[in-house]
Amino acid sequence: ENYTAITQKCWDYFVHLMGNVSASELCEWKVISRPYSELQDCLETSADRLSYGYPNALADQYILQSHHRYFHNCTLEHSVYLDPPEDVLLAMIIAPICLIPFLVTLVIWRSKDSKAQ
């Protein structure tokens, strides 16, 4: 019950901080990082103080609630970079590995050729 009351105070403080953020700034990380970090830190430190595991269901509920209430209209302006498909990734890894013995052979062959001259 103590943790429930404390997390509610964390949430109330977060709502207070977010009240100072205009609607046009809701998706700007520079503006919302402080209130968001304060909420997360408050939830985590209060859980640690009470020897309650973190993350936990109640903390997750408040984090999700913050996203649904304030950040649901935020979209990514930058394209998200994904890992390449496995076959492409494998080729990118194996190609340099296979190239190394060839280059070593070429260097040895050229160094022997220059010694003969």
PDB file of C-alpha atoms in Angstrom:
ATOM      1  CA  GLU A   1       0.000   0.000   0.000  1.00  0.00           C
ATOM      2  CA  ASN A   2       2.871   2.387   0.719  1.00  0.00           C
ATOM      3  CA  TYR A   3       4.298   1.875  -2.736  1.00  0.00           C
ATOM      4  CA  THR A   4       0.878   2.501  -4.295  1.00  0.00           C
ATOM      5  CA  ALA A   5       0.557   5.823  -2.453  1.00  0.00           C
ATOM      6  CA  ILE A   6       4.106   6.859  -3.336  1.00  0.00           C
ATOM      7  CA  THR A   7       3.685   5.997  -7.018  1.00  0.00           C
ATOM      8  CA  GLN A   8       0.516   8.069  -7.085  1.00  0.00           C
ATOM      9  CA  LYS A   9       2.523  11.024  -5.761  1.00  0.00           C
ATOM     10  CA  CYS A  10       5.155  10.363  -8.464  1.00  0.00           C
ATOM     11  CA  TRP A  11       2.392  10.418 -11.048  1.00  0.00           C
ATOM     12  CA  ASP A  12       0.847  13.605  -9.640  1.00  0.00           C
ATOM     13  CA  TYR A  13       4.244  15.336  -9.769  1.00  0.00           C
ATOM     14  CA  PHE A  14       4.729  14.151 -13.358  1.00  0.00           C
ATOM     15  CA  VAL A  15       1.292  15.527 -14.333  1.00  0.00           C
ATOM     16  CA  HIS A  16       2.238  18.824 -12.675  1.00  0.00           C
ATOM     17  CA  LEU A  17       5.503  19.005 -14.644  1.00  0.00           C
ATOM     18  CA  MET A  18       3.758  18.087 -17.889  1.00  0.00           C
ATOM     19  CA  GLY A  19       1.247  20.871 -17.265  1.00  0.00           C
ATOM     20  CA  ASN A  20       4.074  23.300 -18.071  1.00  0.00           C
ATOM     21  CA  VAL A  21       4.660  21.686 -21.480  1.00  0.00           C
ATOM     22  CA  SER A  22       2.700  23.063 -24.398  1.00  0.00           C
ATOM     23  CA  ALA A  23       0.903  20.705 -26.791  1.00  0.00           C
ATOM     24  CA  SER A  24       3.306  21.547 -29.606  1.00  0.00           C
ATOM     25  CA  GLU A  25       6.284  20.512 -27.443  1.00  0.00           C
ATOM     26  CA  LEU A  26       4.950  17.139 -26.280  1.00  0.00           C
ATOM     27  CA  CYS A  27       7.051  15.203 -28.772  1.00  0.00           C
ATOM     28  CA  GLU A  28      10.301  17.103 -28.265  1.00  0.00           C
ATOM     29  CA  TRP A  29      12.647  14.996 -26.171  1.00  0.00           C
ATOM     30  CA  LYS A  30      14.605  18.024 -24.951  1.00  0.00           C
ATOM     31  CA  VAL A  31      11.427  19.353 -23.363  1.00  0.00           C
ATOM     32  CA  ILE A  32       9.877  16.171 -21.977  1.00  0.00           C
ATOM     33  CA  SER A  33      13.041  14.332 -20.933  1.00  0.00           C
ATOM     34  CA  ARG A  34      13.144  15.969 -17.499  1.00  0.00           C
ATOM     35  CA  PRO A  35       9.546  15.198 -16.462  1.00  0.00           C
ATOM     36  CA  TYR A  36       9.765  11.703 -17.947  1.00  0.00           C
ATOM     37  CA  SER A  37      13.069  10.995 -16.204  1.00  0.00           C
ATOM     38  CA  GLU A  38      11.681  12.377 -12.954  1.00  0.00           C
ATOM     39  CA  LEU A  39       8.736   9.971 -13.149  1.00  0.00           C
ATOM     40  CA  GLN A  40      10.941   7.012 -13.911  1.00  0.00           C
ATOM     41  CA  ASP A  41      13.463   7.933 -11.215  1.00  0.00           C
ATOM     42  CA  CYS A  42      10.730   8.477  -8.633  1.00  0.00           C
ATOM     43  CA  LEU A  43       9.149   5.104  -9.391  1.00  0.00           C
ATOM     44  CA  GLU A  44      12.506   3.340  -9.295  1.00  0.00           C
ATOM     45  CA  THR A  45      13.928   4.954  -6.154  1.00  0.00           C
ATOM     46  CA  SER A  46      10.717   4.483  -4.189  1.00  0.00           C
ATOM     47  CA  ALA A  47      10.652   0.810  -5.192  1.00  0.00           C
ATOM     48  CA  ASP A  48      14.285   0.434  -4.124  1.00  0.00           C
ATOM     49  CA  ARG A  49      13.640   2.185  -0.792  1.00  0.00           C
ATOM     50  CA  LEU A  50      10.820  -0.231  -0.018  1.00  0.00           C
ATOM     51  CA  SER A  51      12.822  -3.240  -1.306  1.00  0.00           C
ATOM     52  CA  TYR A  52      10.207  -3.695  -3.986  1.00  0.00           C
ATOM     53  CA  GLY A  53      11.419  -5.012  -7.344  1.00  0.00           C
ATOM     54  CA  TYR A  54      11.775  -2.654 -10.255  1.00  0.00           C
ATOM     55  CA  PRO A  55      10.475  -2.708 -12.934  1.00  0.00           C
ATOM     56  CA  ASN A  56       7.150  -3.862 -11.587  1.00  0.00           C
ATOM     57  CA  ALA A  57       3.542  -3.944 -12.735  1.00  0.00           C
ATOM     58  CA  LEU A  58       2.537  -0.714 -11.027  1.00  0.00           C
ATOM     59  CA  ALA A  59       5.498   1.251 -12.380  1.00  0.00           C
ATOM     60  CA  ASP A  60       4.855  -0.153 -15.848  1.00  0.00           C
ATOM     61  CA  GLN A  61       1.237   0.937 -15.562  1.00  0.00           C
ATOM     62  CA  TYR A  62       2.257   4.543 -14.868  1.00  0.00           C
ATOM     63  CA  ILE A  63       4.833   4.572 -17.672  1.00  0.00           C
ATOM     64  CA  LEU A  64       2.244   3.208 -20.125  1.00  0.00           C
ATOM     65  CA  GLN A  65      -0.319   5.684 -18.836  1.00  0.00           C
ATOM     66  CA  SER A  66       2.110   8.534 -19.516  1.00  0.00           C
ATOM     67  CA  HIS A  67       2.580   7.335 -23.087  1.00  0.00           C
ATOM     68  CA  HIS A  68      -1.154   6.983 -23.708  1.00  0.00           C
ATOM     69  CA  ARG A  69      -1.971  10.341 -22.171  1.00  0.00           C
ATOM     70  CA  TYR A  70       0.849  12.542 -23.479  1.00  0.00           C
ATOM     71  CA  PHE A  71       2.855  10.857 -26.210  1.00  0.00           C
ATOM     72  CA  HIS A  72       0.345   8.842 -28.250  1.00  0.00           C
ATOM     73  CA  ASN A  73       0.485  11.277 -31.205  1.00  0.00           C
ATOM     74  CA  CYS A  74       4.273  11.350 -31.442  1.00  0.00           C
ATOM     75  CA  THR A  75       5.681   9.818 -34.579  1.00  0.00           C
ATOM     76  CA  LEU A  76       9.256   9.188 -35.558  1.00  0.00           C
ATOM     77  CA  GLU A  77      10.554  11.869 -37.888  1.00  0.00           C
ATOM     78  CA  HIS A  78      13.669   9.894 -38.650  1.00  0.00           C
ATOM     79  CA  SER A  79      13.567   6.575 -40.404  1.00  0.00           C
ATOM     80  CA  VAL A  80      14.197   3.615 -38.194  1.00  0.00           C
ATOM     81  CA  TYR A  81      17.246   1.619 -39.151  1.00  0.00           C
ATOM     82  CA  LEU A  82      16.699  -2.102 -39.053  1.00  0.00           C
ATOM     83  CA  ASP A  83      19.234  -4.890 -39.149  1.00  0.00           C
ATOM     84  CA  PRO A  84      19.797  -6.274 -42.632  1.00  0.00           C
ATOM     85  CA  PRO A  85      18.390  -9.700 -43.479  1.00  0.00           C
ATOM     86  CA  GLU A  86      20.461 -12.613 -42.187  1.00  0.00           C
ATOM     87  CA  ASP A  87      21.783 -13.633 -45.606  1.00  0.00           C
ATOM     88  CA  VAL A  88      23.059 -10.106 -46.306  1.00  0.00           C
ATOM     89  CA  LEU A  89      24.539  -9.861 -42.830  1.00  0.00           C
ATOM     90  CA  LEU A  90      26.263 -13.214 -43.259  1.00  0.00           C
ATOM     91  CA  ALA A  91      27.743 -12.103 -46.594  1.00  0.00           C
ATOM     92  CA  MET A  92      28.972  -8.858 -45.018  1.00  0.00           C
ATOM     93  CA  ILE A  93      30.730 -10.853 -42.295  1.00  0.00           C
ATOM     94  CA  ILE A  94      32.173 -13.642 -44.444  1.00  0.00           C
ATOM     95  CA  ALA A  95      33.432 -11.506 -47.350  1.00  0.00           C
ATOM     96  CA  PRO A  96      36.174  -9.721 -45.369  1.00  0.00           C
ATOM     97  CA  ILE A  97      37.148 -12.973 -43.632  1.00  0.00           C
ATOM     98  CA  CYS A  98      37.619 -14.700 -46.982  1.00  0.00           C
ATOM     99  CA  LEU A  99      39.498 -11.708 -48.340  1.00  0.00           C
ATOM    100  CA  ILE A 100      42.148 -11.783 -45.603  1.00  0.00           C
ATOM    101  CA  PRO A 101      43.935 -15.000 -46.705  1.00  0.00           C
ATOM    102  CA  PHE A 102      43.992 -13.729 -50.299  1.00  0.00           C
ATOM    103  CA  LEU A 103      45.569 -10.427 -49.237  1.00  0.00           C
ATOM    104  CA  VAL A 104      48.115 -12.158 -47.004  1.00  0.00           C
ATOM    105  CA  THR A 105      49.085 -14.450 -49.898  1.00  0.00           C
ATOM    106  CA  LEU A 106      49.386 -11.471 -52.219  1.00  0.00           C
ATOM    107  CA  VAL A 107      51.646  -9.596 -49.771  1.00  0.00           C
ATOM    108  CA  ILE A 108      53.892 -12.639 -49.263  1.00  0.00           C
ATOM    109  CA  TRP A 109      54.070 -13.299 -52.998  1.00  0.00           C
ATOM    110  CA  ARG A 110      54.952  -9.661 -53.741  1.00  0.00           C
ATOM    111  CA  SER A 111      57.571  -9.537 -50.965  1.00  0.00           C
ATOM    112  CA  LYS A 112      59.257 -12.702 -52.300  1.00  0.00           C
ATOM    113  CA  ASP A 113      59.171 -11.254 -55.821  1.00  0.00           C
ATOM    114  CA  SER A 114      60.856  -8.009 -54.687  1.00  0.00           C
ATOM    115  CA  LYS A 115      63.602  -9.957 -52.805  1.00  0.00           C
ATOM    116  CA  ALA A 116      64.468 -11.885 -55.964  1.00  0.00           C
ATOM    117  CA  GLN A 117      65.142  -8.660 -57.829  1.00  0.00           C
TER     118      GLN A 117
END
